[in-house]
CSV table of N, CA, C and O in Angstrom, one decimal:
chain,number,residue,atom,x,y,z
O,1,MET,N,-19.8,38.6,24.3
O,1,MET,CA,-20.2,38.8,22.9
O,1,MET,C,-21.7,39.2,22.8
O,1,MET,O,-22.5,38.6,23.5
O,2,PHE,N,-22.0,40.1,22.0
O,2,PHE,CA,-23.4,40.6,21.8
O,2,PHE,C,-24.0,40.0,20.5
O,2,PHE,O,-23.3,40.0,19.5
O,3,LEU,N,-25.2,39.5,20.6
O,3,LEU,CA,-25.9,39.0,19.5
O,3,LEU,C,-26.5,40.2,18.6
O,3,LEU,O,-26.5,40.1,17.4
O,4,PHE,N,-26.9,41.2,19.3
O,4,PHE,CA,-27.6,42.3,18.6
O,4,PHE,C,-26.6,43.5,18.5
O,4,PHE,O,-25.9,43.8,19.5
O,5,ARG,N,-26.7,44.2,17.4
O,5,ARG,CA,-25.9,45.4,17.3
O,5,ARG,C,-26.5,46.6,18.1
O,5,ARG,O,-27.7,46.7,18.2
O,6,LYS,N,-25.7,47.4,18.7
O,6,LYS,CA,-26.2,48.5,19.5
O,6,LYS,C,-27.1,49.4,18.6
O,6,LYS,O,-26.7,49.7,17.5
O,7,GLY,N,-28.3,49.7,19.1
O,7,GLY,CA,-29.2,50.5,18.3
O,7,GLY,C,-30.0,49.7,17.3
O,7,GLY,O,-30.6,50.3,16.4
O,8,GLU,N,-29.9,48.4,17.3
O,8,GLU,CA,-30.6,47.5,16.3
O,8,GLU,C,-32.1,47.8,16.3
O,8,GLU,O,-32.6,48.1,17.3
O,9,GLN,N,-32.6,47.7,15.1
O,9,GLN,CA,-34.1,47.9,15.0
O,9,GLN,C,-34.8,46.8,15.7
O,9,GLN,O,-34.3,45.8,16.1
O,10,ARG,N,-36.1,47.0,15.9
O,10,ARG,CA,-37.0,46.0,16.5
O,10,ARG,C,-37.1,44.7,15.7
O,10,ARG,O,-37.0,44.8,14.5
O,11,LEU,N,-37.3,43.6,16.4
O,11,LEU,CA,-37.5,42.4,15.7
O,11,LEU,C,-38.9,42.1,15.4
O,11,LEU,O,-39.8,42.5,16.1
O,12,SER,N,-39.2,41.4,14.3
O,12,SER,CA,-40.5,40.9,14.0
O,12,SER,C,-40.8,39.7,15.0
O,12,SER,O,-39.9,39.1,15.5
O,13,VAL,N,-42.0,39.3,15.1
O,13,VAL,CA,-42.4,38.1,15.9
O,13,VAL,C,-41.7,36.9,15.4
O,13,VAL,O,-41.3,36.0,16.1
O,14,ASP,N,-41.6,36.8,14.1
O,14,ASP,CA,-41.0,35.6,13.5
O,14,ASP,C,-39.5,35.5,13.8
O,14,ASP,O,-39.0,34.5,14.1
O,15,GLU,N,-38.9,36.7,13.7
O,15,GLU,CA,-37.4,36.7,14.1
O,15,GLU,C,-37.3,36.4,15.6
O,15,GLU,O,-36.4,35.7,15.9
O,16,ALA,N,-38.1,37.0,16.4
O,16,ALA,CA,-38.1,36.7,17.8
O,16,ALA,C,-38.3,35.2,18.1
O,16,ALA,O,-37.5,34.7,18.9
O,17,ARG,N,-39.2,34.6,17.5
O,17,ARG,CA,-39.5,33.2,17.8
O,17,ARG,C,-38.3,32.4,17.3
O,17,ARG,O,-37.9,31.4,18.0
O,18,ALA,N,-37.7,32.7,16.2
O,18,ALA,CA,-36.6,31.9,15.7
O,18,ALA,C,-35.4,32.0,16.6
O,18,ALA,O,-34.7,31.0,16.8
O,19,LEU,N,-35.2,33.1,17.3
O,19,LEU,CA,-34.1,33.3,18.2
O,19,LEU,C,-34.3,32.7,19.6
O,19,LEU,O,-33.3,32.5,20.3
O,20,THR,N,-35.5,32.5,20.0
O,20,THR,CA,-35.8,32.2,21.3
O,20,THR,C,-36.4,30.8,21.5
O,20,THR,O,-36.8,30.4,22.7
O,21,THR,N,-36.5,30.0,20.5
O,21,THR,CA,-37.1,28.6,20.6
O,21,THR,C,-36.1,27.6,20.1
O,21,THR,O,-35.1,27.9,19.5
O,22,GLY,N,-36.4,26.4,20.3
O,22,GLY,CA,-35.6,25.3,19.8
O,22,GLY,C,-34.7,24.7,20.9
O,22,GLY,O,-34.8,25.1,22.1
O,23,GLU,N,-33.9,23.8,20.5
O,23,GLU,CA,-33.0,23.0,21.5
O,23,GLU,C,-32.0,24.0,22.1
O,23,GLU,O,-31.7,23.8,23.3
O,24,SER,N,-31.4,24.8,21.4
O,24,SER,CA,-30.4,25.8,21.9
O,24,SER,C,-30.7,27.2,21.5
O,24,SER,O,-30.0,27.7,20.6
O,25,PRO,N,-31.7,27.8,22.1
O,25,PRO,CA,-32.1,29.2,21.7
O,25,PRO,C,-30.9,30.1,21.9
O,25,PRO,O,-30.1,30.0,22.8
O,26,GLU,N,-30.8,31.1,20.9
O,26,GLU,CA,-29.7,32.1,21.0
O,26,GLU,C,-30.0,33.2,22.0
O,26,GLU,O,-29.1,33.8,22.4
O,27,ALA,N,-31.3,33.4,22.3
O,27,ALA,CA,-31.7,34.4,23.2
O,27,ALA,C,-32.8,34.0,24.1
O,27,ALA,O,-33.5,33.0,23.8
O,28,VAL,N,-33.1,34.8,25.1
O,28,VAL,CA,-34.2,34.6,26.0
O,28,VAL,C,-35.3,35.5,25.7
O,28,VAL,O,-35.1,36.7,25.5
O,29,LEU,N,-36.6,35.0,25.6
O,29,LEU,CA,-37.7,35.8,25.4
O,29,LEU,C,-38.1,36.4,26.8
O,29,LEU,O,-38.6,35.6,27.6
O,30,LEU,N,-38.0,37.6,27.0
O,30,LEU,CA,-38.3,38.3,28.3
O,30,LEU,C,-39.6,39.0,28.2
O,30,LEU,O,-39.7,40.0,27.5
O,31,ASP,N,-40.6,38.6,28.9
O,31,ASP,CA,-42.0,39.2,28.9
O,31,ASP,C,-42.0,40.2,30.1
O,31,ASP,O,-41.9,39.8,31.2
O,32,VAL,N,-42.3,41.5,29.7
O,32,VAL,CA,-42.2,42.5,30.8
O,32,VAL,C,-43.6,43.0,31.1
O,32,VAL,O,-43.8,44.0,31.8
O,33,ARG,N,-44.7,42.2,30.8
O,33,ARG,CA,-46.0,42.6,31.2
O,33,ARG,C,-46.2,42.3,32.7
O,33,ARG,O,-45.4,41.7,33.3
O,34,GLU,N,-47.3,42.8,33.2
O,34,GLU,CA,-47.6,42.6,34.6
O,34,GLU,C,-48.1,41.2,34.9
O,34,GLU,O,-48.5,40.4,33.9
O,35,LYS,N,-48.1,40.8,36.1
O,35,LYS,CA,-48.4,39.4,36.5
O,35,LYS,C,-49.7,38.9,36.0
O,35,LYS,O,-49.8,37.7,35.4
O,36,SER,N,-50.8,39.7,36.1
O,36,SER,CA,-52.1,39.2,35.6
O,36,SER,C,-52.1,38.9,34.1
O,36,SER,O,-52.7,38.0,33.6
O,37,GLU,N,-51.4,39.8,33.3
O,37,GLU,CA,-51.2,39.6,31.9
O,37,GLU,C,-50.5,38.3,31.6
O,37,GLU,O,-50.8,37.6,30.7
O,38,TRP,N,-49.4,38.1,32.3
O,38,TRP,CA,-48.5,37.0,32.1
O,38,TRP,C,-49.3,35.7,32.4
O,38,TRP,O,-49.2,34.7,31.6
O,39,GLU,N,-50.0,35.7,33.5
O,39,GLU,CA,-50.8,34.5,33.9
O,39,GLU,C,-51.8,34.1,32.9
O,39,GLU,O,-52.1,32.9,32.7
O,40,ALA,N,-52.5,35.1,32.2
O,40,ALA,CA,-53.5,34.8,31.2
O,40,ALA,C,-52.9,34.2,30.0
O,40,ALA,O,-53.5,33.3,29.4
O,41,GLY,N,-51.7,34.6,29.6
O,41,GLY,CA,-51.2,34.1,28.4
O,41,GLY,C,-49.8,34.7,28.0
O,41,GLY,O,-49.7,35.9,28.1
O,42,HIS,N,-48.9,33.8,27.7
O,42,HIS,CA,-47.5,34.2,27.3
O,42,HIS,C,-46.9,33.2,26.4
O,42,HIS,O,-47.5,32.1,26.2
O,43,ALA,N,-45.8,33.5,25.8
O,43,ALA,CA,-45.2,32.6,24.9
O,43,ALA,C,-44.5,31.4,25.7
O,43,ALA,O,-43.9,31.7,26.7
O,44,PRO,N,-44.7,30.2,25.2
O,44,PRO,CA,-44.0,29.1,25.9
O,44,PRO,C,-42.5,29.4,26.0
O,44,PRO,O,-41.9,29.8,25.1
O,45,GLY,N,-41.9,29.1,27.2
O,45,GLY,CA,-40.5,29.3,27.4
O,45,GLY,C,-40.1,30.7,27.7
O,45,GLY,O,-38.9,30.9,28.0
O,46,ALA,N,-41.0,31.6,27.7
O,46,ALA,CA,-40.6,33.0,28.0
O,46,ALA,C,-40.3,33.1,29.5
O,46,ALA,O,-40.7,32.3,30.3
O,47,VAL,N,-39.6,34.1,29.9
O,47,VAL,CA,-39.2,34.4,31.2
O,47,VAL,C,-39.9,35.7,31.6
O,47,VAL,O,-40.0,36.7,30.8
O,48,HIS,N,-40.5,35.8,32.8
O,48,HIS,CA,-41.3,36.9,33.3
O,48,HIS,C,-40.5,37.9,34.1
O,48,HIS,O,-39.8,37.4,35.1
O,49,ALA,N,-40.5,39.1,33.8
O,49,ALA,CA,-39.9,40.2,34.6
O,49,ALA,C,-40.6,41.5,34.3
O,49,ALA,O,-40.3,42.2,33.3
O,50,PRO,N,-41.6,41.8,35.1
O,50,PRO,CA,-42.4,43.0,34.8
O,50,PRO,C,-41.6,44.3,34.7
O,50,PRO,O,-40.7,44.5,35.5
O,51,LEU,N,-42.0,45.1,33.8
O,51,LEU,CA,-41.3,46.4,33.6
O,51,LEU,C,-41.3,47.2,34.9
O,51,LEU,O,-40.3,47.9,35.2
O,52,THR,N,-42.4,47.2,35.7
O,52,THR,CA,-42.5,48.0,36.9
O,52,THR,C,-41.3,47.6,37.8
O,52,THR,O,-40.7,48.4,38.5
O,53,GLY,N,-41.1,46.3,37.9
O,53,GLY,CA,-40.0,45.8,38.8
O,53,GLY,C,-38.6,46.3,38.2
O,53,GLY,O,-37.7,46.7,39.0
O,54,LEU,N,-38.4,46.1,36.9
O,54,LEU,CA,-37.1,46.5,36.3
O,54,LEU,C,-36.9,48.0,36.5
O,54,LEU,O,-35.7,48.4,36.9
O,55,VAL,N,-37.9,48.8,36.4
O,55,VAL,CA,-37.8,50.3,36.6
O,55,VAL,C,-37.4,50.6,38.0
O,55,VAL,O,-36.6,51.5,38.3
O,56,ALA,N,-37.9,49.8,38.9
O,56,ALA,CA,-37.6,50.0,40.4
O,56,ALA,C,-36.3,49.4,40.8
O,56,ALA,O,-35.9,49.5,41.9
O,57,GLY,N,-35.6,48.8,39.8
O,57,GLY,CA,-34.2,48.3,40.1
O,57,GLY,C,-34.1,46.8,40.3
O,57,GLY,O,-33.1,46.3,40.7
O,58,ALA,N,-35.2,46.0,40.1
O,58,ALA,CA,-35.2,44.6,40.3
O,58,ALA,C,-34.2,43.9,39.4
O,58,ALA,O,-34.0,44.4,38.2
O,59,ALA,N,-33.6,42.9,39.9
O,59,ALA,CA,-32.6,42.1,39.0
O,59,ALA,C,-33.4,41.3,38.1
O,59,ALA,O,-34.6,40.9,38.3
O,60,LEU,N,-32.8,40.9,37.0
O,60,LEU,CA,-33.3,40.0,36.0
O,60,LEU,C,-33.5,38.6,36.7
O,60,LEU,O,-32.6,38.2,37.5
O,61,PRO,N,-34.5,37.8,36.3
O,61,PRO,CA,-34.5,36.4,36.8
O,61,PRO,C,-33.2,35.7,36.3
O,61,PRO,O,-32.6,36.0,35.3
O,62,GLN,N,-32.8,34.7,37.1
O,62,GLN,CA,-31.6,34.0,36.8
O,62,GLN,C,-31.5,33.5,35.3
O,62,GLN,O,-30.5,33.6,34.7
O,63,ALA,N,-32.6,33.0,34.8
O,63,ALA,CA,-32.6,32.4,33.4
O,63,ALA,C,-32.4,33.5,32.4
O,63,ALA,O,-32.1,33.1,31.2
O,64,ALA,N,-32.5,34.7,32.7
O,64,ALA,CA,-32.3,35.8,31.7
O,64,ALA,C,-30.9,36.5,31.9
O,64,ALA,O,-30.6,37.4,31.1
O,65,ARG,N,-30.2,36.2,32.9
O,65,ARG,CA,-28.9,36.9,33.2
O,65,ARG,C,-27.8,36.4,32.2
O,65,ARG,O,-27.7,35.3,31.9
O,66,CYS,N,-27.1,37.4,31.8
O,66,CYS,CA,-25.9,37.1,30.9
O,66,CYS,C,-26.3,36.5,29.6
O,66,CYS,O,-25.5,35.7,29.1
O,67,ARG,N,-27.5,36.7,29.1
O,67,ARG,CA,-28.0,36.2,27.9
O,67,ARG,C,-28.5,37.3,27.0
O,67,ARG,O,-29.0,38.3,27.5
O,68,PRO,N,-28.5,37.2,25.7
O,68,PRO,CA,-29.2,38.1,24.8
O,68,PRO,C,-30.7,38.1,25.1
O,68,PRO,O,-31.2,37.0,25.4
O,69,LEU,N,-31.3,39.2,25.2
O,69,LEU,CA,-32.7,39.3,25.5
O,69,LEU,C,-33.6,39.8,24.4
O,69,LEU,O,-33.2,40.9,23.8
O,70,VAL,N,-34.6,39.1,24.1
O,70,VAL,CA,-35.7,39.6,23.2
O,70,VAL,C,-36.9,39.9,24.0
O,70,VAL,O,-37.5,39.1,24.7
O,71,VAL,N,-37.2,41.2,24.2
O,71,VAL,CA,-38.1,41.7,25.1
O,71,VAL,C,-39.5,41.9,24.5
O,71,VAL,O,-39.6,42.5,23.4
O,72,VAL,N,-40.5,41.4,25.1
O,72,VAL,CA,-41.9,41.5,24.6
O,72,VAL,C,-42.9,42.0,25.7
O,72,VAL,O,-42.7,41.8,26.9
O,73,CYS,N,-43.9,42.7,25.2
O,73,CYS,CA,-45.0,43.2,26.1
O,73,CYS,C,-46.3,42.9,25.3
O,73,CYS,O,-46.3,42.1,24.4
O,74,ARG,N,-47.3,43.6,25.6
O,74,ARG,CA,-48.6,43.4,24.9
O,74,ARG,C,-48.5,44.0,23.5
O,74,ARG,O,-48.9,43.3,22.5
O,75,SER,N,-48.1,45.2,23.3
O,75,SER,CA,-48.1,45.8,22.0
O,75,SER,C,-46.8,46.3,21.5
O,75,SER,O,-46.7,46.7,20.3
O,76,GLY,N,-45.8,46.4,22.3
O,76,GLY,CA,-44.5,46.9,21.9
O,76,GLY,C,-44.0,48.1,22.6
O,76,GLY,O,-42.8,48.5,22.5
O,77,HIS,N,-44.9,48.8,23.3
O,77,HIS,CA,-44.5,50.1,23.9
O,77,HIS,C,-43.6,49.8,25.2
O,77,HIS,O,-42.5,50.4,25.3
O,78,ARG,N,-44.1,49.0,26.1
O,78,ARG,CA,-43.3,48.7,27.3
O,78,ARG,C,-42.0,47.9,27.0
O,78,ARG,O,-41.0,48.2,27.6
O,79,SER,N,-42.1,47.1,26.0
O,79,SER,CA,-40.9,46.3,25.7
O,79,SER,C,-39.8,47.2,25.1
O,79,SER,O,-38.6,47.0,25.4
O,80,ARG,N,-40.2,48.2,24.4
O,80,ARG,CA,-39.2,49.2,23.9
O,80,ARG,C,-38.5,49.9,25.1
O,80,ARG,O,-37.3,50.0,25.1
O,81,GLN,N,-39.3,50.3,26.0
O,81,GLN,CA,-38.8,51.0,27.2
O,81,GLN,C,-37.8,50.0,28.0
O,81,GLN,O,-36.8,50.4,28.4
O,82,ALA,N,-38.3,48.8,28.1
O,82,ALA,CA,-37.5,47.8,28.9
O,82,ALA,C,-36.2,47.5,28.2
O,82,ALA,O,-35.1,47.4,28.8
O,83,ALA,N,-36.2,47.3,26.9
O,83,ALA,CA,-35.0,47.0,26.1
O,83,ALA,C,-34.0,48.2,26.2
O,83,ALA,O,-32.8,47.9,26.4
O,84,GLU,N,-34.5,49.4,26.2
O,84,GLU,CA,-33.6,50.6,26.3
O,84,GLU,C,-33.0,50.6,27.8
O,84,GLU,O,-31.8,50.9,27.9
O,85,LEU,N,-33.9,50.4,28.8
O,85,LEU,CA,-33.4,50.3,30.1
O,85,LEU,C,-32.3,49.3,30.4
O,85,LEU,O,-31.3,49.5,30.9
O,86,LEU,N,-32.6,48.1,29.9
O,86,LEU,CA,-31.7,46.9,30.0
O,86,LEU,C,-30.4,47.2,29.3
O,86,LEU,O,-29.3,46.9,29.8
O,87,ALA,N,-30.5,47.7,28.1
O,87,ALA,CA,-29.3,48.1,27.3
O,87,ALA,C,-28.4,49.1,28.0
O,87,ALA,O,-27.2,49.0,28.1
O,88,ALA,N,-29.1,50.1,28.7
O,88,ALA,CA,-28.3,51.1,29.5
O,88,ALA,C,-27.6,50.4,30.6
O,88,ALA,O,-26.6,50.9,31.1
O,89,ARG,N,-28.1,49.3,31.1
O,89,ARG,CA,-27.5,48.5,32.2
O,89,ARG,C,-26.4,47.6,31.7
O,89,ARG,O,-25.9,46.8,32.5
O,90,GLY,N,-26.2,47.5,30.4
O,90,GLY,CA,-25.2,46.7,29.8
O,90,GLY,C,-25.7,45.4,29.2
O,90,GLY,O,-24.9,44.6,28.7
O,91,ALA,N,-27.0,45.2,29.2
O,91,ALA,CA,-27.6,43.9,28.6
O,91,ALA,C,-27.6,44.0,27.1
O,91,ALA,O,-27.7,45.1,26.5
O,92,ASP,N,-27.6,42.9,26.5
O,92,ASP,CA,-27.8,42.8,25.0
O,92,ASP,C,-29.3,42.6,24.8
O,92,ASP,O,-29.8,41.4,25.0
O,93,ALA,N,-30.0,43.6,24.5
O,93,ALA,CA,-31.5,43.6,24.5
O,93,ALA,C,-32.1,44.3,23.3
O,93,ALA,O,-31.6,45.3,22.9
O,94,VAL,N,-33.1,43.7,22.7
O,94,VAL,CA,-33.9,44.3,21.6
O,94,VAL,C,-35.3,43.9,21.9
O,94,VAL,O,-35.6,42.9,22.5
O,95,ASP,N,-36.3,44.7,21.4
O,95,ASP,CA,-37.7,44.4,21.6
O,95,ASP,C,-38.4,43.9,20.4
O,95,ASP,O,-37.8,43.9,19.3
O,96,VAL,N,-39.6,43.4,20.6
O,96,VAL,CA,-40.4,42.8,19.6
O,96,VAL,C,-41.5,43.7,19.1
O,96,VAL,O,-42.3,44.2,19.9
O,97,LYS,N,-41.5,44.0,17.8
O,97,LYS,CA,-42.5,44.9,17.2
O,97,LYS,C,-43.8,44.3,17.3
O,97,LYS,O,-44.0,43.1,16.8
O,98,GLY,N,-44.8,45.0,17.8
O,98,GLY,CA,-46.2,44.5,17.9
O,98,GLY,C,-46.5,43.7,19.1
O,98,GLY,O,-47.6,43.3,19.4
O,99,GLY,N,-45.5,43.3,19.9
O,99,GLY,CA,-45.6,42.6,21.1
O,99,GLY,C,-46.3,41.2,21.0
O,99,GLY,O,-46.4,40.6,20.0
O,100,ILE,N,-46.8,40.8,22.2
O,100,ILE,CA,-47.5,39.4,22.2
O,100,ILE,C,-48.8,39.4,21.4
O,100,ILE,O,-49.2,38.4,20.9
O,101,ASN,N,-49.4,40.6,21.2
O,101,ASN,CA,-50.5,40.7,20.3
O,101,ASN,C,-50.2,40.2,18.9
O,101,ASN,O,-50.8,39.4,18.2
O,102,ALA,N,-49.0,40.7,18.4
O,102,ALA,CA,-48.6,40.3,17.0
O,102,ALA,C,-48.1,38.9,17.0
O,102,ALA,O,-48.3,38.2,16.0
O,103,TRP,N,-47.5,38.4,18.1
O,103,TRP,CA,-47.1,37.0,18.3
O,103,TRP,C,-48.3,36.1,18.1
O,103,TRP,O,-48.2,35.2,17.3
O,104,ALA,N,-49.3,36.4,18.8
O,104,ALA,CA,-50.5,35.5,18.7
O,104,ALA,C,-51.2,35.6,17.4
O,104,ALA,O,-51.6,34.6,16.8
O,105,ALA,N,-51.3,36.9,16.8
O,105,ALA,CA,-51.9,37.1,15.5
O,105,ALA,C,-51.1,36.3,14.4
O,105,ALA,O,-51.7,35.9,13.4
O,106,ALA,N,-49.8,36.1,14.6
O,106,ALA,CA,-49.0,35.3,13.6
O,106,ALA,C,-49.2,33.8,13.8
O,106,ALA,O,-48.6,33.1,13.0
O,107,GLY,N,-50.0,33.4,14.8
O,107,GLY,CA,-50.2,32.0,15.0
O,107,GLY,C,-49.3,31.3,15.9
O,107,GLY,O,-49.3,30.1,16.0
O,108,HIS,N,-48.4,32.1,16.5
O,108,HIS,CA,-47.4,31.5,17.5
O,108,HIS,C,-48.2,31.1,18.8
O,108,HIS,O,-49.1,31.8,19.1
O,109,PRO,N,-47.7,30.1,19.4
O,109,PRO,CA,-48.5,29.6,20.6
O,109,PRO,C,-48.4,30.6,21.8
O,109,PRO,O,-47.4,31.3,22.0
O,110,VAL,N,-49.5,30.6,22.6
O,110,VAL,CA,-49.6,31.3,23.8
O,110,VAL,C,-50.2,30.4,24.8
O,110,VAL,O,-51.2,29.7,24.6
O,111,VAL,N,-49.6,30.3,26.0
O,111,VAL,CA,-50.0,29.4,27.1
O,111,VAL,C,-50.3,30.2,28.3
O,111,VAL,O,-49.8,31.3,28.5
O,112,ASP,N,-51.2,29.7,29.2
O,112,ASP,CA,-51.4,30.3,30.5
O,112,ASP,C,-50.4,29.8,31.5
O,112,ASP,O,-49.5,29.0,31.2
O,113,GLU,N,-50.6,30.2,32.8
O,113,GLU,CA,-49.6,29.9,33.8
O,113,GLU,C,-49.6,28.3,34.1
O,113,GLU,O,-48.6,27.8,34.6
O,114,ARG,N,-50.6,27.6,33.6
O,114,ARG,CA,-50.6,26.1,33.8
O,114,ARG,C,-50.1,25.4,32.6
O,114,ARG,O,-50.1,24.2,32.6
O,115,GLY,N,-49.8,26.1,31.5
O,115,GLY,CA,-49.4,25.5,30.3
O,115,GLY,C,-50.5,25.2,29.3
O,115,GLY,O,-50.2,24.6,28.3
O,116,ASN,N,-51.7,25.6,29.7
O,116,ASN,CA,-52.8,25.4,28.8
O,116,ASN,C,-52.9,26.5,27.8
O,116,ASN,O,-52.2,27.5,27.9
O,117,SER,N,-53.8,26.4,26.8
O,117,SER,CA,-54.0,27.4,25.8
O,117,SER,C,-54.3,28.7,26.6
O,117,SER,O,-55.2,28.8,27.4
O,118,GLY,N,-53.5,29.8,26.3
O,118,GLY,CA,-53.7,31.1,27.0
O,118,GLY,C,-54.4,32.1,26.1
O,118,GLY,O,-54.7,31.9,24.9
O,119,SER,N,-54.6,33.3,26.7
O,119,SER,CA,-55.2,34.4,26.0
O,119,SER,C,-54.4,35.6,26.3
O,119,SER,O,-53.7,35.7,27.3
O,120,ILE,N,-54.6,36.6,25.5
O,120,ILE,CA,-53.9,37.9,25.7
O,120,ILE,C,-54.8,38.9,26.3
O,120,ILE,O,-55.9,39.1,25.8
O,121,THR,N,-54.4,39.5,27.4
O,121,THR,CA,-55.3,40.5,28.0
O,121,THR,C,-54.7,41.9,28.0
O,121,THR,O,-53.5,42.0,27.8
């Protein structure tokens, strides 16, 4: 069963957060930025899978397999590409409008690789 309708519009950061947090999140927040960006700051609970790896054919991390995916990058460009790529592979994927920049601007938490307060690079 798919959570998102095929061709669904982009999600706002508030919609993304609502779907990917809590005790039983409906979807996985998939961050497709590069390693250095991820390490500097990402949403708590997000799963990391760089777009460069996905384009090269890398498999999704186990935590993101067979789950609806809410895809995020820095500004929304790479996440749109990744969501389209993943949807073409049969995944239930939609991207976040404005990316992690909009996430942080909305006051949603960002942590670094150690779980401390993170930053967006």
